[in-house]
Structure formats: C-alpha cells, structure tokens
mmCIF file of C-alpha atoms in Angstrom:
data_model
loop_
_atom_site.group_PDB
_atom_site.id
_atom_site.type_symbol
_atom_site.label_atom_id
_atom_site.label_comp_id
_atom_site.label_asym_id
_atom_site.label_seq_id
_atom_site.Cartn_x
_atom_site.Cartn_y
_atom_site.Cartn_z
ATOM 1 C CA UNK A 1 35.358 26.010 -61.828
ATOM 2 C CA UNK A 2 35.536 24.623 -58.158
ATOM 3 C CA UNK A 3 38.736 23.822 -57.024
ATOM 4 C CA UNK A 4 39.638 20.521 -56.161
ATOM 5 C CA UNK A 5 39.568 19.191 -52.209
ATOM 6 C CA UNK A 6 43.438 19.310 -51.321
ATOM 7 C CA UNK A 7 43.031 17.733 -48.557
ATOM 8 C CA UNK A 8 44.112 14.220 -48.446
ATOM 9 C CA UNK A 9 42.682 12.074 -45.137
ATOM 10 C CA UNK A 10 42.967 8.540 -47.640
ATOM 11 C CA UNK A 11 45.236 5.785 -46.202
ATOM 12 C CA UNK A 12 48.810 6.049 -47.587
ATOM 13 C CA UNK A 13 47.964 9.197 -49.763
ATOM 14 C CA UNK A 14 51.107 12.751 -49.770
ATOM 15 C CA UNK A 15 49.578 15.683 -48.613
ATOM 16 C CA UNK A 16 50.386 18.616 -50.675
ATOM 17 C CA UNK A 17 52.180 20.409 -47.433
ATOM 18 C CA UNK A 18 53.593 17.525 -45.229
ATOM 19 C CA UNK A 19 53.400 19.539 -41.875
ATOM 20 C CA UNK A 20 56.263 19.245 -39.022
ATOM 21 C CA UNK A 21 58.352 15.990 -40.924
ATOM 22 C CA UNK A 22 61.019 18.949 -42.651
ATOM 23 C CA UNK A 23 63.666 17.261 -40.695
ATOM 24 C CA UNK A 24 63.354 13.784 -41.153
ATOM 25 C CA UNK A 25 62.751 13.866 -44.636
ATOM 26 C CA UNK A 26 65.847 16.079 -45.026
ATOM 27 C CA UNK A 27 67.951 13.479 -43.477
ATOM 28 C CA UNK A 28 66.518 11.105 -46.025
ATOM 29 C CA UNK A 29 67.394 13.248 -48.593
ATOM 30 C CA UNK A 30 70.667 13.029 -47.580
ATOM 31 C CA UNK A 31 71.162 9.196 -46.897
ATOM 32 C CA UNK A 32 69.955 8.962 -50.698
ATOM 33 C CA UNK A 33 72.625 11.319 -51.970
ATOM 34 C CA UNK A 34 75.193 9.967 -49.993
ATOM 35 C CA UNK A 35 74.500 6.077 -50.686
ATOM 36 C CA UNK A 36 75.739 3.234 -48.593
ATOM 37 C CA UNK A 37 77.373 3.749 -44.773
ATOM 38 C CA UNK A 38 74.329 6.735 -44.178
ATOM 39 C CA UNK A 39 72.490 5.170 -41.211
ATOM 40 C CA UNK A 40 69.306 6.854 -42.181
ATOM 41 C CA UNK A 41 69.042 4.428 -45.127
ATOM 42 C CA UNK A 42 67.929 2.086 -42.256
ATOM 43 C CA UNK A 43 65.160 3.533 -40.774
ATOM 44 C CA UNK A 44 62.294 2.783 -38.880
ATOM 45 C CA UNK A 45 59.234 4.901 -38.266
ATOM 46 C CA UNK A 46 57.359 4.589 -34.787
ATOM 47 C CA UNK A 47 54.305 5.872 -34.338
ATOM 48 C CA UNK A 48 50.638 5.656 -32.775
ATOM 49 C CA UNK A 49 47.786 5.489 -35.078
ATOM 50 C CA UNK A 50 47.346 8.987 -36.963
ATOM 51 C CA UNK A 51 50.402 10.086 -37.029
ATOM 52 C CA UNK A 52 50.817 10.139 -40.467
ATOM 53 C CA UNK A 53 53.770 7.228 -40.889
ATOM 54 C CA UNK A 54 51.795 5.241 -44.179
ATOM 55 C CA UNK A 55 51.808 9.064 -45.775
ATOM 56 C CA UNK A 56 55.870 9.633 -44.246
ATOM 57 C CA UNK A 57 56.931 6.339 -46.543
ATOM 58 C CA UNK A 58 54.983 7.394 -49.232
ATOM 59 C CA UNK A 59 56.738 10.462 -49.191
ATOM 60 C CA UNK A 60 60.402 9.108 -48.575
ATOM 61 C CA UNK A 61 59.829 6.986 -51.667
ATOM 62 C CA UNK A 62 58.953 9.852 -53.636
ATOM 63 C CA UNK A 63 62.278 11.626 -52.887
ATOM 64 C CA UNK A 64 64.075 8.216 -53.288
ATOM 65 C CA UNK A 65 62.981 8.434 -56.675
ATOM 66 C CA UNK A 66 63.528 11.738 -57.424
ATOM 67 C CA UNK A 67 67.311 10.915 -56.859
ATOM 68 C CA UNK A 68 67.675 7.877 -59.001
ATOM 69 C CA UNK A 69 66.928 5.424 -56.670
ATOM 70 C CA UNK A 70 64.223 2.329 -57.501
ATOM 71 C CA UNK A 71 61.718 2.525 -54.845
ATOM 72 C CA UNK A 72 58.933 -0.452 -54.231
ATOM 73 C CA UNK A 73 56.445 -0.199 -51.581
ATOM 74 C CA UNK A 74 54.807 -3.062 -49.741
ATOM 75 C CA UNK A 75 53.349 -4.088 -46.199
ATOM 76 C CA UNK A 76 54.290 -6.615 -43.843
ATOM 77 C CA UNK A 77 52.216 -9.731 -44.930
ATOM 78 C CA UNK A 78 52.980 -13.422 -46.798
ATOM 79 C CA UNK A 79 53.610 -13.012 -50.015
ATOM 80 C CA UNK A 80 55.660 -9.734 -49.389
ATOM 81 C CA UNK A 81 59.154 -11.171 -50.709
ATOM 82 C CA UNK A 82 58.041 -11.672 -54.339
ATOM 83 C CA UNK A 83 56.005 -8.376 -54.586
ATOM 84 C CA UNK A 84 59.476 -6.450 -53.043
ATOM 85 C CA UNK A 85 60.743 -8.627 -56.441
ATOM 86 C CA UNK A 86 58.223 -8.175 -59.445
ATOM 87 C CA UNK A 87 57.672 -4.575 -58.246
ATOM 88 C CA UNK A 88 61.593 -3.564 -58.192
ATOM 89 C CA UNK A 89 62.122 -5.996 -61.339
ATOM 90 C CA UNK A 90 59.090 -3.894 -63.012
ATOM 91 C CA UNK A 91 60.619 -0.757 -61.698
ATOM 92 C CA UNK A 92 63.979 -1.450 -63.081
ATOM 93 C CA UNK A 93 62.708 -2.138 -66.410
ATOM 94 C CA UNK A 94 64.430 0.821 -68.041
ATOM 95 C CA UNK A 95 67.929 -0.204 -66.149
ATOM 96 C CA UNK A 96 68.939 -3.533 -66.617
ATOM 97 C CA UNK A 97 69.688 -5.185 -70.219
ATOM 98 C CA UNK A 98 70.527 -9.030 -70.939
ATOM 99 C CA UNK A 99 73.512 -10.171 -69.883
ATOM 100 C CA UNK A 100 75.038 -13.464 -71.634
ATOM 101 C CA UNK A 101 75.668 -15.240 -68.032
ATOM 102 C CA UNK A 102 73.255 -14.029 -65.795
ATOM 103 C CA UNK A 103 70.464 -12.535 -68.083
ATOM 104 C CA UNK A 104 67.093 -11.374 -67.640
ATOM 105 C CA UNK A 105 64.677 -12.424 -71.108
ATOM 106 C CA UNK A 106 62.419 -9.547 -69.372
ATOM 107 C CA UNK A 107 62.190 -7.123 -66.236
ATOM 108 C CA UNK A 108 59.869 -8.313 -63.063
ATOM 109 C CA UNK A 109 58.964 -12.237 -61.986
ATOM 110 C CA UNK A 110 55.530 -13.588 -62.341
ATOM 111 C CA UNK A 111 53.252 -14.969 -64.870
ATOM 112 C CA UNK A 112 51.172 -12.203 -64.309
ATOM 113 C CA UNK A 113 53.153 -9.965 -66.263
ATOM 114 C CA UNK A 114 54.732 -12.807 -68.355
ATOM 115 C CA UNK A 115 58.268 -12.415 -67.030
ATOM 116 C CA UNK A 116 61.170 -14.933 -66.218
ATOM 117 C CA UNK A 117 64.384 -15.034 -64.847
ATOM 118 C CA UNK A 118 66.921 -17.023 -66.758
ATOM 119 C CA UNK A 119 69.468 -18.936 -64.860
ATOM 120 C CA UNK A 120 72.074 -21.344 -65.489
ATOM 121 C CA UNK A 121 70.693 -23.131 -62.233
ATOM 122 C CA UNK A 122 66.723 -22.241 -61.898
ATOM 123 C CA UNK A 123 66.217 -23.935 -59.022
ATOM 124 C CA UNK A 124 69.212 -22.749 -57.243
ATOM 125 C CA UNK A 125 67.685 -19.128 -57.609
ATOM 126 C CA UNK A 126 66.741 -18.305 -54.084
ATOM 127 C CA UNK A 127 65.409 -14.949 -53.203
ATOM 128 C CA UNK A 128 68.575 -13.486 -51.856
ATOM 129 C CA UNK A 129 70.046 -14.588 -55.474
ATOM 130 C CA UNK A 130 67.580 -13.419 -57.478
ATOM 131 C CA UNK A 131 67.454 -9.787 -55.437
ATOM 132 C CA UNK A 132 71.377 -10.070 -55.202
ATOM 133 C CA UNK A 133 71.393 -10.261 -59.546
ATOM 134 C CA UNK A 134 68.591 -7.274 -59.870
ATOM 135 C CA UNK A 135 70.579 -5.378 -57.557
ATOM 136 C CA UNK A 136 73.784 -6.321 -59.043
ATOM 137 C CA UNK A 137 72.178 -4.722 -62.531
ATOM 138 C CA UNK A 138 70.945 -1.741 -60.025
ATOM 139 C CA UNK A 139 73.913 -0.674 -59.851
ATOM 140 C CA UNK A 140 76.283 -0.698 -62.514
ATOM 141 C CA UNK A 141 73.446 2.324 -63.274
ATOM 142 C CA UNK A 142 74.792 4.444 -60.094
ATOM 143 C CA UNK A 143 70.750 3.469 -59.311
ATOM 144 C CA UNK A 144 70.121 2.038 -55.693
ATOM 145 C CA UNK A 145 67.159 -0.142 -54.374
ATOM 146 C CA UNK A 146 64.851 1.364 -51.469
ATOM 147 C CA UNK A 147 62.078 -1.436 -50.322
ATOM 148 C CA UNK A 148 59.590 0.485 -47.469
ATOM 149 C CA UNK A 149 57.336 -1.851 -45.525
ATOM 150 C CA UNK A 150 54.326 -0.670 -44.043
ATOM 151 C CA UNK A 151 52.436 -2.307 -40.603
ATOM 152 C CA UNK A 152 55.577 -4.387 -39.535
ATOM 153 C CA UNK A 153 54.821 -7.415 -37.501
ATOM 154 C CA UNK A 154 57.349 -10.271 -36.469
ATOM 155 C CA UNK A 155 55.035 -13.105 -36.899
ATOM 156 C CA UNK A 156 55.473 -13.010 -40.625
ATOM 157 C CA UNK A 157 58.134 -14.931 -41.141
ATOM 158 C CA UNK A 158 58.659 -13.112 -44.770
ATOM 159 C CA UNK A 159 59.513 -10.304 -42.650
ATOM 160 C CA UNK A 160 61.966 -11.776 -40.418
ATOM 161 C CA UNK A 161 63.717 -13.114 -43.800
ATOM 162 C CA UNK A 162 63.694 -9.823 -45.277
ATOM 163 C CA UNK A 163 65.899 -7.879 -42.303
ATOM 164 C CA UNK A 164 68.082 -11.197 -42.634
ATOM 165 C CA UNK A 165 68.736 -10.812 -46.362
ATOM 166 C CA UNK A 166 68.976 -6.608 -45.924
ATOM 167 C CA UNK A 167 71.908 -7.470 -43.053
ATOM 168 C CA UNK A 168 73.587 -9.880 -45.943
ATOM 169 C CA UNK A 169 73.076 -7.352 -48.706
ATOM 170 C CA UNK A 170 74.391 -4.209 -46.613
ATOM 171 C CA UNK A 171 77.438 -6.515 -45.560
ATOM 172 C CA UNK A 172 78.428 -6.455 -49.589
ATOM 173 C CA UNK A 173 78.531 -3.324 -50.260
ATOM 174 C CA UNK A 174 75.014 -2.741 -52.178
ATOM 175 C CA UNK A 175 72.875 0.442 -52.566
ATOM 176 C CA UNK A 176 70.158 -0.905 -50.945
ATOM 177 C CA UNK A 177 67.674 1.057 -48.484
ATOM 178 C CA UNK A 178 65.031 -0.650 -45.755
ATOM 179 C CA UNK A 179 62.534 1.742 -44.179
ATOM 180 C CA UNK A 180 59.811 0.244 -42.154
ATOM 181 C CA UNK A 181 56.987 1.644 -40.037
ATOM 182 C CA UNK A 182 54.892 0.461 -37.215
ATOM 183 C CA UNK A 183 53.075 0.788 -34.578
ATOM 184 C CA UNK A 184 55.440 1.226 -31.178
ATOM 185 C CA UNK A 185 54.372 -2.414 -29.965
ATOM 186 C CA UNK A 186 54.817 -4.088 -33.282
ATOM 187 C CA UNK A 187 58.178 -2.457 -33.906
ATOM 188 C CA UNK A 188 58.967 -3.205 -30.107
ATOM 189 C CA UNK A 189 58.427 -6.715 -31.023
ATOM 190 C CA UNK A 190 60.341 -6.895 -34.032
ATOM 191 C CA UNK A 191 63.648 -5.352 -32.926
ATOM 192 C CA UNK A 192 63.573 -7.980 -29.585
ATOM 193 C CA UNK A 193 63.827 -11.023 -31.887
ATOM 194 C CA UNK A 194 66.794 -12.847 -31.506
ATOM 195 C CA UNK A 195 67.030 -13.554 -35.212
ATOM 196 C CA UNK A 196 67.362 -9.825 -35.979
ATOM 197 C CA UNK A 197 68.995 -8.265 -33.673
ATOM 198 C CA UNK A 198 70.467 -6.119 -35.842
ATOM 199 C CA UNK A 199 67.655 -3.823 -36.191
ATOM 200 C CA UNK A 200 68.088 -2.099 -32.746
ATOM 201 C CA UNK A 201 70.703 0.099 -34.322
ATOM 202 C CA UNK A 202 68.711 1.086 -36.982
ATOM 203 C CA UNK A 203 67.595 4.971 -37.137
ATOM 204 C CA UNK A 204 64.079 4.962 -34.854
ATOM 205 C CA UNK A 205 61.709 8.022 -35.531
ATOM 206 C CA UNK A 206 59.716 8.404 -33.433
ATOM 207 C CA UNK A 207 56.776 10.099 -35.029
ATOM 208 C CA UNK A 208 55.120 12.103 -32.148
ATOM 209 C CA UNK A 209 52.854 15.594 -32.106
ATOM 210 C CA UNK A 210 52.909 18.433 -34.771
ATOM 211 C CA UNK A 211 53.938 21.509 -33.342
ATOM 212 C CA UNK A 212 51.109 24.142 -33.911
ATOM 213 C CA UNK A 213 52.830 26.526 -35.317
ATOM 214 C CA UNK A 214 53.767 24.056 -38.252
ATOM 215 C CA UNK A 215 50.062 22.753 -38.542
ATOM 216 C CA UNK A 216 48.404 26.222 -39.298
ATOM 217 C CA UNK A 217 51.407 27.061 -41.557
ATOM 218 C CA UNK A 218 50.592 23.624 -43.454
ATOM 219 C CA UNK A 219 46.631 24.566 -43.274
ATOM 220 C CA UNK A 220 46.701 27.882 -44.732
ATOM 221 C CA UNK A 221 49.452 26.634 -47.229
ATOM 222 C CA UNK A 222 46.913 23.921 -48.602
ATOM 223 C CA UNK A 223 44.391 26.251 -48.724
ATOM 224 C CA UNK A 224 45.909 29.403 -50.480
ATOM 225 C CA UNK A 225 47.879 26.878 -52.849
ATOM 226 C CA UNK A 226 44.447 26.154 -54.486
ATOM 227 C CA UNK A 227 43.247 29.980 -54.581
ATOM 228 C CA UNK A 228 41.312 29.782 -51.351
ATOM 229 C CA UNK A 229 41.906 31.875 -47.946
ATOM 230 C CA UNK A 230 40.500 31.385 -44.535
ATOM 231 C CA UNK A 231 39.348 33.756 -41.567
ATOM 232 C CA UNK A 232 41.958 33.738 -38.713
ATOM 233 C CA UNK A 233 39.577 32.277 -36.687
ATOM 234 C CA UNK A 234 38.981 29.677 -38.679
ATOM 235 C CA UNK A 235 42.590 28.879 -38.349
ATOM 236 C CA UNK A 236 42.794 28.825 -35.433
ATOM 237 C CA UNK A 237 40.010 26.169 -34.428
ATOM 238 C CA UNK A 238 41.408 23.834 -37.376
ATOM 239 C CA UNK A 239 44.627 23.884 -35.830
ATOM 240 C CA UNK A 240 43.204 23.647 -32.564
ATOM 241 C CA UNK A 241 41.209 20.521 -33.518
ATOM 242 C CA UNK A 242 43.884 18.812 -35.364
ATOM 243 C CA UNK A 243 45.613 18.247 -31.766
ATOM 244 C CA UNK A 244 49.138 18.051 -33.582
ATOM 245 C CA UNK A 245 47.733 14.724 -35.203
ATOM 246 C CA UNK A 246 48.629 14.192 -38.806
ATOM 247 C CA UNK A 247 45.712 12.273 -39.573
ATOM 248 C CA UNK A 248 43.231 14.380 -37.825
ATOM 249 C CA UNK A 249 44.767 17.510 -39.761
ATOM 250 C CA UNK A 250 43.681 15.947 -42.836
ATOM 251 C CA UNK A 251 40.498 14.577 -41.712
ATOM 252 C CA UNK A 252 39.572 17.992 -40.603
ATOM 253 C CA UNK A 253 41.113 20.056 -43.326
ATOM 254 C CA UNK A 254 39.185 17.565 -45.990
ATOM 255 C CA UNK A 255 35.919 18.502 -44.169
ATOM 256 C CA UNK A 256 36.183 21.647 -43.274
ATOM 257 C CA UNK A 257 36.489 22.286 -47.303
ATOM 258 C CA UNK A 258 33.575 20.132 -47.968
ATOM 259 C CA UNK A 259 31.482 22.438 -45.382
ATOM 260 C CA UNK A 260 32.768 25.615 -47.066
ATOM 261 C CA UNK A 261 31.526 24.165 -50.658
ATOM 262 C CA UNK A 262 32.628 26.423 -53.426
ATOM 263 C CA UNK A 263 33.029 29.736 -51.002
ATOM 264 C CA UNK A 264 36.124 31.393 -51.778
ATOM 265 C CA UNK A 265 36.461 32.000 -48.178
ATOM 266 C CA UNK A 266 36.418 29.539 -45.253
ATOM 267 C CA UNK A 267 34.789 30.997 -42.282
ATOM 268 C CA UNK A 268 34.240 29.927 -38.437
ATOM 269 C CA UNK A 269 31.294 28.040 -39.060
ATOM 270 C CA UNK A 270 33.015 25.958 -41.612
ATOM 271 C CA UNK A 271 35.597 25.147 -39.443
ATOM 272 C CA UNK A 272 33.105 24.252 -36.820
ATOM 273 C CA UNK A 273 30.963 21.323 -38.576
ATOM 274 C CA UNK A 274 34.205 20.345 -40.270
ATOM 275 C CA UNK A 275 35.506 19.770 -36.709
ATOM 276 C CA UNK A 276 32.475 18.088 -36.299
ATOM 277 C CA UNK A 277 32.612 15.930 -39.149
ATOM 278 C CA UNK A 278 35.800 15.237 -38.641
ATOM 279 C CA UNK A 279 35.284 14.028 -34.892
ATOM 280 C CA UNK A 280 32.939 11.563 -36.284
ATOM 281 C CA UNK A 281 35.350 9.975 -38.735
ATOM 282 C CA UNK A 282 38.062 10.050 -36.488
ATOM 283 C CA UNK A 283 36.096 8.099 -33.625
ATOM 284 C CA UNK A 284 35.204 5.074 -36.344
ATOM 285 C CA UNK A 285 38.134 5.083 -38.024
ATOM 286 C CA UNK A 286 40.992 5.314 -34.909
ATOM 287 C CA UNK A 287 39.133 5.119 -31.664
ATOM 288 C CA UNK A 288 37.076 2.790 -32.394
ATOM 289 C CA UNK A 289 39.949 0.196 -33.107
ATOM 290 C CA UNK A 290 42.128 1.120 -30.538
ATOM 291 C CA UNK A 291 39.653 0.883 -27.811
ATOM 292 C CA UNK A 292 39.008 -2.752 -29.221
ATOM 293 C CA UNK A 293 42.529 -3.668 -28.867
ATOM 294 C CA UNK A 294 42.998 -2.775 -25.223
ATOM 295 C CA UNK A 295 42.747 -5.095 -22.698
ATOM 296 C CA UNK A 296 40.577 -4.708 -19.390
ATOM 297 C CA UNK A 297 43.350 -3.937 -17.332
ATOM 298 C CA UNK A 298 44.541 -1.439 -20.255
ATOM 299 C CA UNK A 299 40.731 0.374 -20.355
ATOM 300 C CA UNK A 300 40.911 0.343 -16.458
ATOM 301 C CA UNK A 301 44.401 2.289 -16.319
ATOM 302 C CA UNK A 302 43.149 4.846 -19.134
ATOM 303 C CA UNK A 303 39.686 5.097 -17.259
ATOM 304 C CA UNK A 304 41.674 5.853 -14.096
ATOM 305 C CA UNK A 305 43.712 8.635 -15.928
ATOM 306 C CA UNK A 306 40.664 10.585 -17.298
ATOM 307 C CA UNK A 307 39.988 12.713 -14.209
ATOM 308 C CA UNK A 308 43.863 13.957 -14.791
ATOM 309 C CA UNK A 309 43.077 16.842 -17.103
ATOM 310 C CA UNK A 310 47.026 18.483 -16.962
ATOM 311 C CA UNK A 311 48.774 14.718 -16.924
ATOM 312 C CA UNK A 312 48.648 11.776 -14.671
ATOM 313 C CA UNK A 313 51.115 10.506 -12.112
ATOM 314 C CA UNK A 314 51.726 6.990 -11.334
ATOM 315 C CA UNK A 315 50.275 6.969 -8.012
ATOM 316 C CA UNK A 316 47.267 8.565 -8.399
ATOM 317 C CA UNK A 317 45.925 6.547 -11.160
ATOM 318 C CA UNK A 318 47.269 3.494 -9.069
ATOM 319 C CA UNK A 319 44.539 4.898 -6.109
ATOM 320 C CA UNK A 320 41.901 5.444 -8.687
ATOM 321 C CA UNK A 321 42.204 1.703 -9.741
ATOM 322 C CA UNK A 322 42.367 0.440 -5.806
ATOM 323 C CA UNK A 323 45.716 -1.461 -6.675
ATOM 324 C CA UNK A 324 49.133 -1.222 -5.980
ATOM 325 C CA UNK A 325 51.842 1.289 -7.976
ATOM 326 C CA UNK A 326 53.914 -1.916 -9.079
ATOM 327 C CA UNK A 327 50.568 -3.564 -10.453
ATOM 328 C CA UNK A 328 49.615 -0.335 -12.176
ATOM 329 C CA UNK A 329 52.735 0.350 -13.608
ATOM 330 C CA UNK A 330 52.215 -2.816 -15.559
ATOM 331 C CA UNK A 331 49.662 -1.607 -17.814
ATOM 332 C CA UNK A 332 51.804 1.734 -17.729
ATOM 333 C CA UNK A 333 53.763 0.324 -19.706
ATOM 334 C CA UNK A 334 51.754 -1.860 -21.655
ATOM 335 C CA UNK A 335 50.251 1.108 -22.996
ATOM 336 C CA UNK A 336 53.285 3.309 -23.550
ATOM 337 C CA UNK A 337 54.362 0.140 -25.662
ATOM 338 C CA UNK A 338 51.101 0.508 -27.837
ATOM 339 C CA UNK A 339 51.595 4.750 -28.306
ATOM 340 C CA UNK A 340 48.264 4.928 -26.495
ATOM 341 C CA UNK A 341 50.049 7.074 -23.436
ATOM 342 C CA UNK A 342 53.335 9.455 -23.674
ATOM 343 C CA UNK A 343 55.556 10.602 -20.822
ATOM 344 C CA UNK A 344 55.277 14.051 -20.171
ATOM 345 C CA UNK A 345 57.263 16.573 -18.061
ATOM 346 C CA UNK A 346 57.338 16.332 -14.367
ATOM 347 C CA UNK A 347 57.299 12.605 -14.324
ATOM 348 C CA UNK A 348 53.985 13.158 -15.487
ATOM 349 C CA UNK A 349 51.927 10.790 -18.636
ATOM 350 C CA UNK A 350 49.379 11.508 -20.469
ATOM 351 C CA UNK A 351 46.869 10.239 -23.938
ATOM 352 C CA UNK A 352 48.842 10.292 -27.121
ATOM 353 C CA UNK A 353 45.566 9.656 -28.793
ATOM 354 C CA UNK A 354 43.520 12.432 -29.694
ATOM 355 C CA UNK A 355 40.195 12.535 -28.270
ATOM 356 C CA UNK A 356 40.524 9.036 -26.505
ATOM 357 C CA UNK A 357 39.793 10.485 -23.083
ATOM 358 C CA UNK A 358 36.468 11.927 -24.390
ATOM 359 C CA UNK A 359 35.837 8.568 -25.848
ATOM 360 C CA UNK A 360 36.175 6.909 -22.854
ATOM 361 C CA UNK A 361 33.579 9.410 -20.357
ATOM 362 C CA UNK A 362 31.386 8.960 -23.229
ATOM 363 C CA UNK A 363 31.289 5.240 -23.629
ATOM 364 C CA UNK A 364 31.344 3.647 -19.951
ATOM 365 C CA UNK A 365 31.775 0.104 -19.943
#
C-alpha cells in the first residue's frame, strides 16, 4: 500500500520532524516543568511569513499537554476572550468538580455546548473572574493553563485585555502560560502600547533561517520514517530550494513526494518539478500577499536592492533610488519592521523572503 504524504505544508499543521526549533522548544519544555517564575512561559514568537511560527505553537501546545498542562489555542480576533474560556472550560472537563460556593453545574460556557457557570453574583462574573475560578480549579490538580494566540494585532481590543488580565493573573501566583506569535510589525506594535507595556520583557524568538544542515537531516528523516529513501542529489536540491524556510521545506517536501508517486525512491527529477511545484505555491500563497502589502516607497527600496546579489548597503540602494541615505533609510526600516529585509554581516541587508527578489525582476511595475 502507498504510504501516506508526510509532508505537512497546511496552515497550523506539526510536521513529523520540526527542523532547526530543538532549542526553543526545549526551553519550553522546561518553563512547563518548572511552572510559574520561568520567563519562557511568556513568550512571543517573531517571525516573517513562512517561517513556520502557526506550526511552532501548535507544537508548544502539544508538549504543554504532554506535561499536564490545559492548552487552548486561538488567534487574535473579537470574540477571542470567550473561545480562550469555553475551550479551557471544555478542556478542563476531566479536572474540576462542583464546588458548594463557587460551582460549575458543567465544564465550558456557551449555549452551544449547553454549559453554565453558577455564581452567587451572575452578573458580577467578569472574564478575569470567571478565568480566575477555572484556573483556581486548574490548580488544586497541580494542572496549569497555557492560552497561545496566533496573528497578534493591537487593534483588537480583546487582545489588549487579554495581556492585561495575564499581568493580573501572573501577579497571583497562577500556573498560567501566554505564548503569542506575529508577524515582526504586528508584534512591534503590540509591545509599544502604553497599556501593555509589560510585554517588552517577555521572551522574543525570533524565528529566523533553518540552518541546512538541520533541513536535510529533517528531509531525509520524513522520508525514511515512512519507508522511503532519496538520491543524495535529490537532497541536496530540496534542501537547497527550501532556502532555510520552514514553510517552503514543507511545500517542497509535500511535492516533491507527489512527483515521485508511489516510487520507493525519490530521484533528481522528482526533486526538480517538486521545486517547481513548489515555487508556484509559494509565489500565490506568500509573495503574492506580501508584495500587496508594501507600499511604493517599500517596492522602490526592495527594487533598488535586487541588483545586490551578496547583500545591500545603505548607500547604494539610496543611489539606485536617486534619494538621499536618511530618506532611504526610512523604508529600511519600515521593512526590517515587516521581516521583509534582515541585517547581515558587514553592515550589510538583505531579503528575508525567499524568492522575493526573483519576484520582483519578474513582475516590473
């Protein structure tokens, strides 16, 4: 019988072999065993499109769980307050037991599922109250709470609330975790707020390039672990092509397998039109969007940096664009902010994007 793809280029999905995130998700490990005062239990995870940080909190859940620890998943968005609390009520079913004060008649909040907190007061029951009680019940299990928020953004005001409650919460003592991801100019924007300024000493990971080395080790992993192998060469161009991008691993490990159908072997020209494939995916699915959300004077910097094969300096793409360093340096930034660019050695910057330079020569405004 054919073996199943492994690969796993869906939003949000845990590749079998999460390649070059050992570290980080050891410290998380940790920060689970080791309960409240662990900084790592606040978290946030920076990163440019592709890098993999939807399939990183997928993944941290997963070993939150593993330990004991209640884990409920949601993204940035109105509405996100009571999901956090029908999903860990739901969650916690198996924990908490009525109490004669302070009871719960059944686990989760929502007519959906039929359930109701029972309070003395009702309508005093704010959502800091009513998390405060579940968590309360949490814990006299030795069980903790970790709430991951995908896609932050500062203009929900849910979210704002949220890091204001999670300050409260961590203040008293509770097992409670908060790891976010974002974008670098969403998370930029959250941590500047005023209202929670606490955030800037959260843990930042920044979730950059794959080494090489760790994205053929994760290939040929995925491959063997379903009783496939693949030609050296093959390998080679897969890793190659991946360009140390999470995303684009999957992408073109998914169709790459596709191209080598039910072959036990995967060979060069596999590799090849699942580069191809891959490419094409890739280009709808990131460029495509990112290129949208760039400004003129953003596409005009990145145009001016496309010549610059080996990085670009500061100057020279200032020329390029006939305007001054100081006005360039604008957009410099602007685009750092985003994770479109990335410093480089030698004062030098360069696309943290794969393939967006190629996008660019090929699609002139």
């Amino acid at each position: 019988m054919e073996a199943t793809n492994p690969f796993t280029p869906t939003f949000g999905m845990v590749p079998p072999f999460m390649a070059g995130r050992n570290g980080l998700l050891e410290e998380m490990s940790k920060a689970f065993r080791d309960g409240p005062g662990n900084p790592n239990l606040s978290t946030i995870l920076v990163g440019a499109r592709g890098t993999g940080k939807t399939a990183l909190l997928s993944c941290i859940a997963d070993e939150a769980r593993s330990q004991g620890w209640i884990g409920v998943d949601t993204v940035a968005s109105t509405g996100m307050l009571e999901d956090i609390l029908q999903q860990a009520g739901k969650a916690a079913a198996h924990l908490v037991d009525p109490a004669p004060v302070r009871r719960l008649s059944a686990i989760g909040i929502g007519q959906i599922l039929n359930l109701e907190w029972v309070f003395a007061q009702p309508e005093s029951a704010n959502w800091r109250t009513r998390i405060e009680a579940l968590l309360e019940r949490i814990e006299e299990h030795g069980a903790g709470l970790l709430v991951t928020v995908d896609e932050v953004r500062v203009e929900i005001e849910e979210m704002i609330q949220l890091a204001s409650v999670y300050q409260l919460l961590i203040r008293n003592g509770h097992r409670i975790s908060l790891v976010m991801a974002g974008l670098p100019m969403q998370v930029t924007d959250l941590i500047d707020d005023n209202r929670v300024s606490f955030l800037r000493r959260a843990r930042q990971q920044h979730l950059g390039r794959i080494g090489e080395r760790e994205i053929r080790q994760a290939y040929l992993q995925t491959v063997q672990s379903v009783g496939k192998d693949i030609e050296s060469a093959a390998l080679d161009e897969v890793t190659r092509a991946a360009d140390g991008f999470a995303y684009m691993m999957q992408l073109v490990g998914y169709f790459t397998w596709e191209a080598s159908e039910n072959k036990p072997r995967i060979n060069i020209h596999h590799a090849q039109q699942g580069i191809e494939a891959a490419r094409e995916d890739f280009k709808r699915g990131v460029l495509e969007a990112t290129y949208r959300e760039m400004s003129a004077g953003d596409r005009a910097f990145a145009r001016a940096m496309c010549p610059d094969e080996h990085g670009s300096r500061l100057a020279q793409v200032a020329q390029r664009m006939n305007k001054t360093t100081s006005y360039a340096s604008t957009y410099k930034r602007r685009l750092s902010k985003a994770g479109i660019i990335g410093d480089r050695p030698g004062g030098t910057f360069d696309f943290d994007v794969p393939l967006l330079r190629q996008y660019l020569l090929e699609n002139p405004e």
